[in-house]
PDB file of C-alpha atoms in Angstrom:
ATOM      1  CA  UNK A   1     -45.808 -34.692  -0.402  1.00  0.00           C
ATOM      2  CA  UNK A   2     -43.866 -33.484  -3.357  1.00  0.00           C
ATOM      3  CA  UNK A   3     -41.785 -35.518  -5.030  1.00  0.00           C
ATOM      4  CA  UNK A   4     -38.124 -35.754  -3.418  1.00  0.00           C
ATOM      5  CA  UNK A   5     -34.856 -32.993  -4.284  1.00  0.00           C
ATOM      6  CA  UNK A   6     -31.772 -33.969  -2.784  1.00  0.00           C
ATOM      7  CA  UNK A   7     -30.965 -30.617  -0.847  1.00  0.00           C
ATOM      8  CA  UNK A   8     -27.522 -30.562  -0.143  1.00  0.00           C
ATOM      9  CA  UNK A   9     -28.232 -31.226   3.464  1.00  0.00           C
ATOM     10  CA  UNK A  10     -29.655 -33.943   3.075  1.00  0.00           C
ATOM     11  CA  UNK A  11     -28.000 -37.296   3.225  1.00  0.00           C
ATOM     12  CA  UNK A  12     -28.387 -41.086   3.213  1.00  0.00           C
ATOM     13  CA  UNK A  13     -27.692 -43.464   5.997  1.00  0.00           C
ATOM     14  CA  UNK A  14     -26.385 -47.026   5.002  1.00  0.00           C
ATOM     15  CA  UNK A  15     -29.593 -48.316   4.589  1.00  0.00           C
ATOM     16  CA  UNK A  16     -30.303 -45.748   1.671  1.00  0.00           C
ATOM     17  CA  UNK A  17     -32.947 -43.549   3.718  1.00  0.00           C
ATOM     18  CA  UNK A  18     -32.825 -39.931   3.580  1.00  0.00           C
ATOM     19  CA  UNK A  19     -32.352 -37.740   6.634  1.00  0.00           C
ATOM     20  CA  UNK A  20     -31.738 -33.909   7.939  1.00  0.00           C
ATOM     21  CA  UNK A  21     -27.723 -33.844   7.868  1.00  0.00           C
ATOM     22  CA  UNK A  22     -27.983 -30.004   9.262  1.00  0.00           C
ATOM     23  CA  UNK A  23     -29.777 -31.117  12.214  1.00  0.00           C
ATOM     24  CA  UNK A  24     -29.803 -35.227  12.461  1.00  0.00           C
ATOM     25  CA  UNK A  25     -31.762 -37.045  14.429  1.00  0.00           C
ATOM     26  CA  UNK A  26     -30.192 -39.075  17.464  1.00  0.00           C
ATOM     27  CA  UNK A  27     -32.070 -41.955  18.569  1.00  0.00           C
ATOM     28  CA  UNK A  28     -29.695 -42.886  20.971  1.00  0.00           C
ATOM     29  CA  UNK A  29     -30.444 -39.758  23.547  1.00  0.00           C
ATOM     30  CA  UNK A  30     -34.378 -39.047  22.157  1.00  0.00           C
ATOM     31  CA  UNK A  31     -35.249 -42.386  21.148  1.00  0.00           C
ATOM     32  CA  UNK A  32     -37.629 -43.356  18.104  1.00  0.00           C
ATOM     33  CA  UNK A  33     -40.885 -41.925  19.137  1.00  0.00           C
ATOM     34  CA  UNK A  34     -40.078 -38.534  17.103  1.00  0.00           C
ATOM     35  CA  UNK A  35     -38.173 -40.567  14.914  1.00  0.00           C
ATOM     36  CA  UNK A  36     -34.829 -39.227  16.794  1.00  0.00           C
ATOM     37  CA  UNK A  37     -36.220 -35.587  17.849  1.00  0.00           C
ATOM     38  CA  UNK A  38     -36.750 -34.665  21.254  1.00  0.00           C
ATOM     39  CA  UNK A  39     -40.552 -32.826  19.863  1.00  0.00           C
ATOM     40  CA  UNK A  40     -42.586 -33.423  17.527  1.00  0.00           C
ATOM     41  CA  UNK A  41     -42.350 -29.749  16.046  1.00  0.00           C
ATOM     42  CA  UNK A  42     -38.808 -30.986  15.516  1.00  0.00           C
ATOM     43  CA  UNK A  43     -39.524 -34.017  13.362  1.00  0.00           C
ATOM     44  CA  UNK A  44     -41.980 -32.450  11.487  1.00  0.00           C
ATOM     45  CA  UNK A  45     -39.892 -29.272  10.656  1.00  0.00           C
ATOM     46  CA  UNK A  46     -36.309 -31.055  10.515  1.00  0.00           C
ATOM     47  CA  UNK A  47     -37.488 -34.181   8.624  1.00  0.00           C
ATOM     48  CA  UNK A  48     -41.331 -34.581   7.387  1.00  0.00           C
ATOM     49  CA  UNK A  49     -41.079 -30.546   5.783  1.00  0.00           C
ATOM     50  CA  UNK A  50     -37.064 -30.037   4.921  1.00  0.00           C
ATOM     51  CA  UNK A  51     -36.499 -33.506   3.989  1.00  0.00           C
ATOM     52  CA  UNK A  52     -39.915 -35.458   2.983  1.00  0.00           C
ATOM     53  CA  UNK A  53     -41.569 -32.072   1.450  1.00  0.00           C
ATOM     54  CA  UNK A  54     -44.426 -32.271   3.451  1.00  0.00           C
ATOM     55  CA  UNK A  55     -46.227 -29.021   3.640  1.00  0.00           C
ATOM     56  CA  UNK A  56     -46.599 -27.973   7.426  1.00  0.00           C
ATOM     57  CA  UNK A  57     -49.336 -26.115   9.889  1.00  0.00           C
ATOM     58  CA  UNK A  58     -48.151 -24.865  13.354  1.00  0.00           C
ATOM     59  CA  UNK A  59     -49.570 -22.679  16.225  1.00  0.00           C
ATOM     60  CA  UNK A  60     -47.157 -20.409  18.086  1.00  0.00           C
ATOM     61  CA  UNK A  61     -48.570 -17.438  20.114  1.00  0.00           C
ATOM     62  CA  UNK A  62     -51.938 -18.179  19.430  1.00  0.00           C
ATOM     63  CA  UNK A  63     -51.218 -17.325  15.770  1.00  0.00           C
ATOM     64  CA  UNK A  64     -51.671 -20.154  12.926  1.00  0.00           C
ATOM     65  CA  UNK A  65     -49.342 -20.628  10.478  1.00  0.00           C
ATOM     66  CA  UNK A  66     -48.423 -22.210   7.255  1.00  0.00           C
ATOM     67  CA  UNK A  67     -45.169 -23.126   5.335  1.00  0.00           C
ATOM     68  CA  UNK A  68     -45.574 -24.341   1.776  1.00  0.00           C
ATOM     69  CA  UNK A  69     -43.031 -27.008   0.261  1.00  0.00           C
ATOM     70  CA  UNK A  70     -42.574 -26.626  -3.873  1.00  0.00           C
ATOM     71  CA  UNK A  71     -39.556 -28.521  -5.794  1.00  0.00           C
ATOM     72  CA  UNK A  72     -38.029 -25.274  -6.201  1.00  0.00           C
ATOM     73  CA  UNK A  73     -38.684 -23.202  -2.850  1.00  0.00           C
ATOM     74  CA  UNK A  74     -40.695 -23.052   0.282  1.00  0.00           C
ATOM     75  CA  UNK A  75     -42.775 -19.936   1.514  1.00  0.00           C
ATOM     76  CA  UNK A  76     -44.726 -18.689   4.581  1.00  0.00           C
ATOM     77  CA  UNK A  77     -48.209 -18.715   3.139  1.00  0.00           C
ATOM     78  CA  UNK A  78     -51.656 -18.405   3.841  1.00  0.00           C
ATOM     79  CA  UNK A  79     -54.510 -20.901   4.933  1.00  0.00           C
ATOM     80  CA  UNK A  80     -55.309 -22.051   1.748  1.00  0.00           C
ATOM     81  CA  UNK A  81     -51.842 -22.269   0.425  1.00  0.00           C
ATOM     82  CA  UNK A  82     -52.758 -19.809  -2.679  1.00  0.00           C
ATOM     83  CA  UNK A  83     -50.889 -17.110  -1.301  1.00  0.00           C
ATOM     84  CA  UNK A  84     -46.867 -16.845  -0.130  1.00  0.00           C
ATOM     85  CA  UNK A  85     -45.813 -14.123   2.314  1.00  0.00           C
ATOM     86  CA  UNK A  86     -42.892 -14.803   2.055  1.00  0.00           C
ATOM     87  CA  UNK A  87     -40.268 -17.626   0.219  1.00  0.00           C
ATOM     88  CA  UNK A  88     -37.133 -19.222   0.320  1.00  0.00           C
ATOM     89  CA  UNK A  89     -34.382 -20.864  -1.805  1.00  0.00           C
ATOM     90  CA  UNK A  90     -35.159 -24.458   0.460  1.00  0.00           C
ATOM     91  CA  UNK A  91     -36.728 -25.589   3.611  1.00  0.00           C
ATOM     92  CA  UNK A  92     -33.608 -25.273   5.623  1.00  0.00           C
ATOM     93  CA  UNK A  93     -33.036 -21.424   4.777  1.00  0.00           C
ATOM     94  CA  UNK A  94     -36.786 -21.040   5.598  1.00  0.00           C
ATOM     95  CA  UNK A  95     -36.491 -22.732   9.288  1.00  0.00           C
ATOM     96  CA  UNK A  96     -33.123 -20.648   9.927  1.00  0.00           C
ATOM     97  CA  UNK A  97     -34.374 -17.528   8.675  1.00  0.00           C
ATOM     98  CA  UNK A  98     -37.811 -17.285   8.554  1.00  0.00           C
ATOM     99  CA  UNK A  99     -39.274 -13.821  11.659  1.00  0.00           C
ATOM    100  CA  UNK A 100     -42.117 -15.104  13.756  1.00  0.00           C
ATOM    101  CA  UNK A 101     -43.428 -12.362  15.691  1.00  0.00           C
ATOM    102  CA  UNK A 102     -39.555 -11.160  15.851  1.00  0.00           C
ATOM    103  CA  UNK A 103     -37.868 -14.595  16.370  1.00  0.00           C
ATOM    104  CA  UNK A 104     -36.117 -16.874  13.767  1.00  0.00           C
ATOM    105  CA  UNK A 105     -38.381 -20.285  13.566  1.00  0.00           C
ATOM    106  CA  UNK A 106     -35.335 -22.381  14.590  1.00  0.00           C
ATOM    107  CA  UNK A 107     -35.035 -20.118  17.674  1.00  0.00           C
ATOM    108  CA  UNK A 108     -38.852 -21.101  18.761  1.00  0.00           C
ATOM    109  CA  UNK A 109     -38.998 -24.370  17.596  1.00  0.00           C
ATOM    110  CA  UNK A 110     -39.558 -25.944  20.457  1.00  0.00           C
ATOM    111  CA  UNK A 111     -42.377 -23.428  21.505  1.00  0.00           C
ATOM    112  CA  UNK A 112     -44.126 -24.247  18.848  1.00  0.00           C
ATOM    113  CA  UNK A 113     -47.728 -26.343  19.246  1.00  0.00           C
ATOM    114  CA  UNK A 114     -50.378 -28.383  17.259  1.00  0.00           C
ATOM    115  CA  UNK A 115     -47.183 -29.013  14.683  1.00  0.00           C
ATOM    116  CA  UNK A 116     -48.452 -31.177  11.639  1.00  0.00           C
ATOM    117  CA  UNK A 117     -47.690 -32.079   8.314  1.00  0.00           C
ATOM    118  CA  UNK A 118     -50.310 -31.127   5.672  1.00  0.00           C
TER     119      UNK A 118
END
């Protein structure tokens, strides 16, 4: 994890902890077993990458990929993290922008498999 940047979509709740204002988690309707996501690929995109700057490993289409987390910008990268495909400003422009195999991450979220922070 790298240390913590306050993202301007991120905010506090009244107990001080941080959380994904763009896409909050909702405990009431998915409960606390993805800490308020209805998938894990959600909790660990939405909260342990974009907010706790985790870096992240995911399957979709058979395909492996990885997303790098750095204080000032995220990237698509390669297996050992050395190289970036491709970067963004934040984690949040990453998810919503970022072309899998023609589709915008946040479109195929929840298509995603074997989703874990690094």
């Amino acid at each position: 994890m790298v240390s913590e940047k306050d993202f301007p979509y991120i905010g506090k709740n009244l107990m001080g902890n941080r959380f994904n204002a763009a896409f909050p988690p909702n405990e009431q309707r998915y409960g606390t077993a993805y800490g308020g996501y209805p998938n894990n690929a959600r909790q660990v995109l939405f909260y342990d990458f974009a907010v706790q700057g985790y870096d992240v490993e995911f399957k979709y289409d058979g395909d492996v990929y990885h997303l790098l987390y750095e204080p000032d910008h995220c990237a698509l990268c390669d297996e050992q993290y050395t190289e970036e495909i491709e970067s963004f400003p934040n984690p949040m422009d990453l998810i919503k922008n970022l072309r899998i195999k023609g589709h915008r991450l946040i479109e195929i979220v929840d298509d995603l498999e074997d989703v874990e922070p690094e």
